[in-house]
Amino acid sequence: EVSAHVTDCSQRVEELQLARRLAAGDSSLDIMSLDPPFIPELAEAGFLAPVPDDVAERTTQDTLEGALAGATWNDELVTVPFWANTQILWYRKSVAEEAGLDMSQPVTWEEVIDAAIEQDKYLGVQGIRAESMTVWVNALIESQGESVIVDPAASAEELETNLDSEAGRNAAEILGRIGSEGLGGPGIASMDENQSMLLFQRDSGSFMVNWPFVWAATNAAAEEGSLDSSLPEDIGWAPYPRVDEDSPAAAPLGGINLGVGAESEHPDLAFQAIECIVTPENQAEYFVTNGNPPSSASAFEDPRIEEDYPMADTIREALDGAAPRPQTPFYNEISEVIQESFTPVSGVDPDSTPAEADRYITDVLRGERLL
């Protein structure tokens, strides 16, 4: 049995290697751990063994909606959700209090931006030209009830993107303002998830959108003495910021789903193993030992989770409303264009960037332009 782990576009080579092995009919690929954005590409090509109906029913009885959406293609479950991931809003309690923000209520990007400006602080965001930029842009658009792709099932010749829209321009306005006003710090162009966490941990930190790993990392640093031991006490958490105060945010979706190779010689055994791996008990264990949140709602009821991750309820609620990145067999092309078009954030212009990105994607998919 071989377990292959497909990560984001920064490791596209690994995904291509896996796709080539599947295309060649490699029968040794029994269980594969797959990042949600790449699932449509593999499913559309027929590289995934169908999930038996009884397995699908048993393994998704209490799966959170966001995680379930990321395991699905063309309204069919093609992989089994294992662990999920999402971003929430982390904040320094002292900064929020000074800004007069009631963090028990949803806050908007405009509010956190204004608070950072008012107090001369930095925002923890990921401005690097990488997969994290697609994550950010997609979340901003999905938080307005829109999607990057008009019809995910469309062919390359017919696929249209929705960046040049009110939702896309609003997203570009937020990115452009943060970039042009220097709110992401002087190193925003190279700011990934870890770097934005380090920025947030400094005295100049205020608010940050990031994955749950930051809690364990910050506590560990405080315990070993590389950070002030009182820092964790000043950190709070809240749902992902809204774009529109009247519309719930759709936080980013990450995680890992388990699939079986179409040419596997042991599909029955593989799905039996998957059923064991994804039980709520095992998902809870994986969270407390590895820091990866469950896709199962009931797994969050494990008392160890609340003890180690007091923000678990916020994470669970975010996962229930999280939105996958654009689900399409052409995800790689779309993501690379978004990364290129929306960086550096200081140069993002709502009047031109979304429209240029739409044209760029169309040209690439029609074979009229190279990435």
Short mmCIF file of C-alpha atoms in Angstrom, two decimals:
data_model
loop_
_atom_site.label_atom_id
_atom_site.label_comp_id
_atom_site.label_asym_id
_atom_site.label_seq_id
_atom_site.Cartn_x
_atom_site.Cartn_y
_atom_site.Cartn_z
CA GLU A 1 0.00 0.00 0.00
CA VAL A 2 1.33 3.43 -0.92
CA SER A 3 0.07 6.68 0.56
CA ALA A 4 0.68 9.67 -1.68
CA HIS A 5 0.17 13.15 -0.32
CA VAL A 6 -0.75 15.87 -2.79
CA THR A 7 -0.14 19.32 -1.37
CA ASP A 8 -0.84 22.78 -2.78
CA CYS A 9 0.43 24.36 -5.98
CA SER A 10 3.80 25.18 -4.40
CA GLN A 11 4.47 21.44 -4.77
CA ARG A 12 2.80 21.00 -8.12
CA VAL A 13 5.57 18.62 -9.19
CA GLU A 14 4.40 16.03 -6.67
CA GLU A 15 0.84 16.29 -7.96
CA LEU A 16 2.06 15.86 -11.53
CA GLN A 17 4.09 12.82 -10.55
CA LEU A 18 1.05 11.27 -8.91
CA ALA A 19 -1.13 12.05 -11.93
CA ARG A 20 1.42 10.41 -14.22
CA ARG A 21 1.50 7.27 -12.10
CA LEU A 22 -2.29 7.12 -12.11
CA ALA A 23 -2.42 7.73 -15.87
CA ALA A 24 0.04 4.88 -16.35
CA GLY A 25 -2.25 2.54 -14.43
CA ASP A 26 -0.04 2.20 -11.36
CA SER A 27 -1.77 -0.49 -9.30
CA SER A 28 0.31 0.17 -6.17
CA LEU A 29 -1.56 3.38 -5.39
CA ASP A 30 -4.13 2.11 -2.93
CA ILE A 31 -4.81 4.98 -0.52
CA MET A 32 -3.93 8.54 -1.49
CA SER A 33 -4.20 11.62 0.69
CA LEU A 34 -5.38 14.45 -1.53
CA ASP A 35 -5.61 18.20 -1.13
CA PRO A 36 -9.15 19.36 -2.09
CA PRO A 37 -8.18 21.64 -5.03
CA PHE A 38 -6.71 18.76 -7.02
CA ILE A 39 -9.56 16.30 -6.56
CA PRO A 40 -11.64 17.44 -9.59
CA GLU A 41 -8.65 17.04 -11.89
CA LEU A 42 -8.08 13.46 -10.78
CA ALA A 43 -11.77 12.57 -10.67
CA GLU A 44 -12.53 14.00 -14.11
CA ALA A 45 -9.70 11.92 -15.59
CA GLY A 46 -11.11 8.73 -14.07
CA PHE A 47 -8.10 8.23 -11.82
CA LEU A 48 -10.13 7.62 -8.64
CA ALA A 49 -11.98 4.45 -7.75
CA PRO A 50 -15.70 5.10 -7.06
CA VAL A 51 -16.52 5.42 -3.37
CA PRO A 52 -18.99 2.60 -2.59
CA ASP A 53 -22.40 3.92 -1.55
CA ASP A 54 -22.32 2.19 1.83
CA VAL A 55 -18.85 3.56 2.55
CA ALA A 56 -19.94 7.05 1.55
CA GLU A 57 -22.96 6.85 3.83
CA ARG A 58 -21.03 5.60 6.85
CA THR A 59 -18.09 7.97 6.53
CA THR A 60 -20.04 11.20 5.96
CA GLN A 61 -22.89 10.92 8.45
CA ASP A 62 -21.72 13.96 10.40
CA THR A 63 -19.16 15.53 8.06
CA LEU A 64 -19.08 19.32 8.24
CA GLU A 65 -20.49 20.98 5.14
CA GLY A 66 -17.31 22.71 4.02
CA ALA A 67 -15.27 19.51 4.26
CA LEU A 68 -17.93 17.56 2.40
CA ALA A 69 -17.96 20.08 -0.44
CA GLY A 70 -14.20 19.72 -0.81
CA ALA A 71 -14.50 15.93 -1.22
CA THR A 72 -17.13 16.18 -3.95
CA TRP A 73 -17.01 16.61 -7.71
CA ASN A 74 -20.07 16.99 -9.95
CA ASP A 75 -22.35 16.41 -6.93
CA GLU A 76 -20.73 13.02 -6.26
CA LEU A 77 -18.53 12.02 -3.34
CA VAL A 78 -15.28 10.96 -5.00
CA THR A 79 -13.03 10.94 -1.91
CA VAL A 80 -13.60 10.44 1.81
CA PRO A 81 -13.07 13.45 4.11
CA PHE A 82 -10.36 12.84 6.72
CA TRP A 83 -9.07 15.98 8.38
CA ALA A 84 -10.15 19.46 7.47
CA ASN A 85 -8.61 22.87 7.93
CA THR A 86 -9.73 26.45 7.87
CA GLN A 87 -8.59 29.94 8.74
CA ILE A 88 -10.04 32.05 11.51
CA LEU A 89 -9.34 35.60 12.69
CA TRP A 90 -6.72 35.79 15.42
CA TYR A 91 -6.39 39.05 17.30
CA ARG A 92 -4.49 40.71 20.09
CA LYS A 93 -7.03 41.38 22.81
CA SER A 94 -5.27 44.56 23.85
CA VAL A 95 -5.45 45.95 20.31
CA ALA A 96 -9.12 45.05 19.82
CA GLU A 97 -10.02 46.60 23.17
CA GLU A 98 -8.12 49.80 22.40
CA ALA A 99 -9.90 49.98 19.03
CA GLY A 100 -13.29 49.55 20.71
CA LEU A 101 -14.17 46.45 18.72
CA ASP A 102 -16.66 44.00 20.18
CA MET A 103 -15.07 40.72 19.13
CA SER A 104 -18.04 38.71 20.34
CA GLN A 105 -19.76 40.01 17.19
CA PRO A 106 -18.66 39.45 13.58
CA VAL A 107 -16.21 42.04 12.30
CA THR A 108 -15.45 43.15 8.76
CA TRP A 109 -12.21 43.59 6.87
CA GLU A 110 -12.84 47.33 6.89
CA GLU A 111 -13.04 47.33 10.68
CA VAL A 112 -9.80 45.43 11.22
CA ILE A 113 -8.04 47.55 8.59
CA ASP A 114 -9.22 50.77 10.24
CA ALA A 115 -8.17 49.47 13.67
CA ALA A 116 -4.68 48.63 12.43
CA ILE A 117 -4.29 52.06 10.83
CA GLU A 118 -5.58 53.85 13.92
CA GLN A 119 -3.11 52.10 16.21
CA ASP A 120 -0.19 51.97 13.78
CA LYS A 121 -0.12 48.17 13.77
CA TYR A 122 0.37 45.49 11.13
CA LEU A 123 -2.09 42.91 9.83
CA GLY A 124 -1.04 39.29 9.55
CA VAL A 125 -1.91 38.33 5.96
CA GLN A 126 -0.27 36.17 3.30
CA GLY A 127 0.89 38.43 0.48
CA ILE A 128 3.42 36.09 -1.10
CA ARG A 129 2.96 34.93 -4.70
CA ALA A 130 1.87 31.44 -3.76
CA GLU A 131 -1.17 29.25 -3.24
CA SER A 132 -2.06 31.33 -0.17
CA MET A 133 -2.98 34.23 -2.46
CA THR A 134 -5.57 32.10 -4.25
CA VAL A 135 -6.86 31.02 -0.83
CA TRP A 136 -7.28 34.67 0.19
CA VAL A 137 -8.88 35.92 -3.03
CA ASN A 138 -11.27 32.98 -3.17
CA ALA A 139 -12.36 33.46 0.46
CA LEU A 140 -13.08 37.15 -0.15
CA ILE A 141 -15.24 36.37 -3.17
CA GLU A 142 -17.03 33.41 -1.58
CA SER A 143 -17.75 35.58 1.47
CA GLN A 144 -19.94 37.69 -0.80
CA GLY A 145 -21.99 34.72 -1.97
CA GLU A 146 -20.18 34.51 -5.31
CA SER A 147 -17.72 32.04 -6.85
CA VAL A 148 -14.58 32.47 -8.91
CA ILE A 149 -15.91 30.08 -11.58
CA VAL A 150 -19.26 30.51 -13.30
CA ASP A 151 -19.68 26.83 -14.24
CA PRO A 152 -17.12 24.46 -12.66
CA ALA A 153 -18.01 21.65 -15.06
CA ALA A 154 -17.38 23.74 -18.19
CA SER A 155 -14.71 22.72 -20.70
CA ALA A 156 -11.54 24.76 -21.18
CA GLU A 157 -13.08 26.40 -24.25
CA GLU A 158 -16.22 27.43 -22.36
CA LEU A 159 -15.05 27.99 -18.79
CA GLU A 160 -15.56 31.53 -17.50
CA THR A 161 -14.28 33.17 -14.35
CA ASN A 162 -16.10 35.74 -12.28
CA LEU A 163 -13.26 37.92 -11.03
CA ASP A 164 -14.39 40.96 -13.03
CA SER A 165 -17.51 41.41 -10.92
CA GLU A 166 -18.60 43.49 -7.97
CA ALA A 167 -17.43 40.72 -5.65
CA GLY A 168 -14.06 40.52 -7.41
CA ARG A 169 -13.58 44.27 -7.32
CA ASN A 170 -14.49 44.38 -3.63
CA ALA A 171 -11.88 41.69 -2.98
CA ALA A 172 -9.29 43.65 -4.96
CA GLU A 173 -10.17 46.79 -3.00
CA ILE A 174 -9.33 45.04 0.29
CA LEU A 175 -6.06 43.57 -1.01
CA GLY A 176 -5.03 46.81 -2.67
CA ARG A 177 -5.73 48.91 0.40
CA ILE A 178 -3.72 46.61 2.67
CA GLY A 179 -0.86 46.63 0.19
CA SER A 180 -0.81 50.31 -0.69
CA GLU A 181 -1.01 51.42 2.95
CA GLY A 182 1.72 49.04 4.07
CA LEU A 183 -0.52 47.27 6.56
CA GLY A 184 1.02 43.85 5.96
CA GLY A 185 4.46 45.04 6.99
CA PRO A 186 7.53 45.79 4.86
CA GLY A 187 7.96 42.12 3.96
CA ILE A 188 4.43 41.46 2.76
CA ALA A 189 5.64 40.33 -0.69
CA SER A 190 7.30 37.32 0.96
CA MET A 191 4.77 36.89 3.75
CA ASP A 192 3.51 33.32 4.00
CA GLU A 193 1.56 31.67 6.82
CA ASN A 194 4.56 31.26 9.09
CA GLN A 195 5.97 34.72 8.45
CA SER A 196 2.61 36.38 9.09
CA MET A 197 2.41 34.47 12.38
CA LEU A 198 5.82 35.81 13.41
CA LEU A 199 4.69 39.33 12.52
CA PHE A 200 1.52 38.89 14.58
CA GLN A 201 3.55 37.76 17.58
CA ARG A 202 5.52 41.00 17.68
CA ASP A 203 4.49 44.17 19.48
CA SER A 204 3.34 45.57 16.14
CA GLY A 205 0.82 42.72 15.63
CA SER A 206 -2.91 43.32 15.71
CA PHE A 207 -5.13 40.95 13.65
CA MET A 208 -4.26 37.92 11.56
CA VAL A 209 -6.04 35.45 9.29
CA ASN A 210 -4.34 32.07 9.58
CA TRP A 211 -4.71 28.34 10.18
CA PRO A 212 -5.00 26.71 13.65
CA PHE A 213 -1.32 25.70 13.74
CA VAL A 214 -0.47 29.17 15.05
CA TRP A 215 -1.93 28.40 18.49
CA ALA A 216 0.30 25.43 19.24
CA ALA A 217 3.31 27.17 17.69
CA THR A 218 2.82 30.32 19.75
CA ASN A 219 2.34 28.42 22.99
CA ALA A 220 5.41 26.32 22.35
CA ALA A 221 7.53 29.43 21.69
CA ALA A 222 6.20 31.08 24.85
CA GLU A 223 6.99 28.00 26.91
CA GLU A 224 10.54 27.73 25.62
CA GLY A 225 11.18 31.42 26.22
CA SER A 226 11.56 32.72 22.68
CA LEU A 227 8.35 34.71 23.15
CA ASP A 228 6.98 36.57 26.15
CA SER A 229 5.23 33.98 28.32
CA SER A 230 2.19 36.26 28.66
CA LEU A 231 1.62 36.54 24.90
CA PRO A 232 -0.90 33.65 24.61
CA GLU A 233 -3.10 35.39 27.20
CA ASP A 234 -3.37 38.39 24.84
CA ILE A 235 -4.48 36.30 21.86
CA GLY A 236 -8.15 35.91 21.01
CA TRP A 237 -9.97 34.31 18.10
CA ALA A 238 -13.08 35.01 16.10
CA PRO A 239 -14.74 33.97 12.83
CA TYR A 240 -13.07 34.94 9.56
CA PRO A 241 -13.68 38.63 8.74
CA ARG A 242 -16.70 39.54 6.65
CA VAL A 243 -16.54 41.60 3.48
CA ASP A 244 -20.10 42.82 3.96
CA GLU A 245 -21.34 43.16 7.53
CA ASP A 246 -24.67 41.55 6.56
CA SER A 247 -23.17 38.48 4.85
CA PRO A 248 -21.52 35.61 6.79
CA ALA A 249 -17.90 34.99 5.84
CA ALA A 250 -16.92 31.87 3.93
CA ALA A 251 -13.57 30.93 5.44
CA PRO A 252 -10.94 29.10 3.38
CA LEU A 253 -11.07 25.31 3.25
CA GLY A 254 -8.03 23.10 3.48
CA GLY A 255 -7.37 19.60 4.73
CA ILE A 256 -6.90 16.12 3.35
CA ASN A 257 -9.33 13.66 1.77
CA LEU A 258 -8.61 10.00 1.15
CA GLY A 259 -9.02 8.46 -2.28
CA VAL A 260 -8.31 5.08 -3.84
CA GLY A 261 -6.50 4.65 -7.14
CA ALA A 262 -8.73 3.47 -9.98
CA GLU A 263 -6.28 0.66 -10.81
CA SER A 264 -5.70 -0.43 -7.22
CA GLU A 265 -5.56 -4.21 -6.81
CA HIS A 266 -7.08 -3.94 -3.34
CA PRO A 267 -9.95 -1.40 -3.46
CA ASP A 268 -12.10 -3.27 -0.94
CA LEU A 269 -9.29 -3.43 1.59
CA ALA A 270 -8.35 0.17 0.87
CA PHE A 271 -11.86 1.43 1.62
CA GLN A 272 -12.00 -0.73 4.76
CA ALA A 273 -8.79 0.90 5.94
CA ILE A 274 -10.15 4.35 5.08
CA GLU A 275 -13.26 3.71 7.15
CA CYS A 276 -11.05 2.90 10.11
CA ILE A 277 -8.78 5.92 9.58
CA VAL A 278 -11.63 8.46 9.42
CA THR A 279 -13.64 7.38 12.46
CA PRO A 280 -14.47 10.38 14.68
CA GLU A 281 -12.29 8.88 17.42
CA ASN A 282 -9.26 8.73 15.15
CA GLN A 283 -9.93 12.20 13.77
CA ALA A 284 -10.00 13.58 17.32
CA GLU A 285 -6.75 11.78 18.11
CA TYR A 286 -5.15 13.23 15.00
CA PHE A 287 -6.19 16.73 16.02
CA VAL A 288 -4.72 16.60 19.51
CA THR A 289 -1.51 14.90 18.36
CA ASN A 290 -0.93 16.63 15.01
CA GLY A 291 -3.00 19.82 15.16
CA ASN A 292 -5.16 19.00 12.13
CA PRO A 293 -8.88 19.65 12.77
CA PRO A 294 -11.47 16.91 12.14
CA SER A 295 -13.93 16.91 9.27
CA SER A 296 -16.40 15.15 11.59
CA ALA A 297 -18.65 17.29 13.79
CA SER A 298 -18.85 14.69 16.55
CA ALA A 299 -15.05 14.43 16.75
CA PHE A 300 -15.03 17.95 18.17
CA GLU A 301 -16.87 16.64 21.24
CA ASP A 302 -13.71 14.92 22.49
CA PRO A 303 -12.85 16.76 25.75
CA ARG A 304 -9.14 16.73 24.89
CA ILE A 305 -9.78 19.00 21.94
CA GLU A 306 -11.30 21.82 23.97
CA GLU A 307 -8.46 21.55 26.48
CA ASP A 308 -5.74 21.83 23.85
CA TYR A 309 -7.64 24.05 21.41
CA PRO A 310 -10.04 26.35 23.27
CA MET A 311 -11.01 27.90 19.93
CA ALA A 312 -12.28 24.53 18.64
CA ASP A 313 -15.90 25.71 18.44
CA THR A 314 -14.84 28.65 16.27
CA ILE A 315 -12.90 26.28 14.01
CA ARG A 316 -15.83 23.86 13.76
CA GLU A 317 -18.27 26.64 12.87
CA ALA A 318 -15.85 28.00 10.29
CA LEU A 319 -15.49 24.56 8.70
CA ASP A 320 -19.24 24.18 8.47
CA GLY A 321 -19.43 27.35 6.36
CA ALA A 322 -16.04 27.10 4.67
CA ALA A 323 -15.80 27.28 0.87
CA PRO A 324 -13.44 25.18 -1.26
CA ARG A 325 -11.14 26.86 -3.71
CA PRO A 326 -12.38 26.83 -7.34
CA GLN A 327 -13.35 23.25 -8.11
CA THR A 328 -12.37 22.52 -11.68
CA PRO A 329 -9.99 20.22 -13.57
CA PHE A 330 -8.20 23.44 -14.60
CA TYR A 331 -7.53 24.58 -11.06
CA ASN A 332 -3.77 24.84 -11.50
CA GLU A 333 -4.06 27.29 -14.39
CA ILE A 334 -6.62 29.43 -12.57
CA SER A 335 -4.64 29.48 -9.34
CA GLU A 336 -1.39 30.44 -11.03
CA VAL A 337 -3.07 33.34 -12.84
CA ILE A 338 -4.62 34.61 -9.60
CA GLN A 339 -1.25 34.38 -7.84
CA GLU A 340 0.43 36.34 -10.60
CA SER A 341 -2.31 38.91 -11.10
CA PHE A 342 -2.96 39.78 -7.46
CA THR A 343 0.67 40.15 -6.40
CA PRO A 344 2.25 42.33 -5.30
CA VAL A 345 -0.78 43.44 -3.32
CA SER A 346 0.47 47.03 -3.39
CA GLY A 347 -0.20 47.01 -7.13
CA VAL A 348 -3.71 45.54 -7.02
CA ASP A 349 -6.21 47.94 -8.60
CA PRO A 350 -9.93 47.07 -8.31
CA ASP A 351 -10.60 48.89 -11.58
CA SER A 352 -8.18 46.80 -13.62
CA THR A 353 -6.72 43.77 -11.81
CA PRO A 354 -9.87 41.57 -11.76
CA ALA A 355 -10.64 42.24 -15.42
CA GLU A 356 -7.06 41.54 -16.46
CA ALA A 357 -7.06 38.30 -14.49
CA ASP A 358 -10.27 37.14 -16.17
CA ARG A 359 -8.80 37.81 -19.62
CA TYR A 360 -5.55 36.10 -18.68
CA ILE A 361 -7.35 32.95 -17.51
CA THR A 362 -9.50 32.87 -20.64
CA ASP A 363 -6.47 33.24 -22.92
CA VAL A 364 -4.56 30.49 -21.11
CA LEU A 365 -7.47 28.03 -21.21
CA ARG A 366 -8.11 28.78 -24.89
CA GLY A 367 -4.44 28.13 -25.70
CA GLU A 368 -3.85 31.75 -26.72
CA ARG A 369 -1.35 32.62 -23.97
CA LEU A 370 1.20 30.85 -21.80
CA LEU A 371 1.46 31.08 -18.04
#
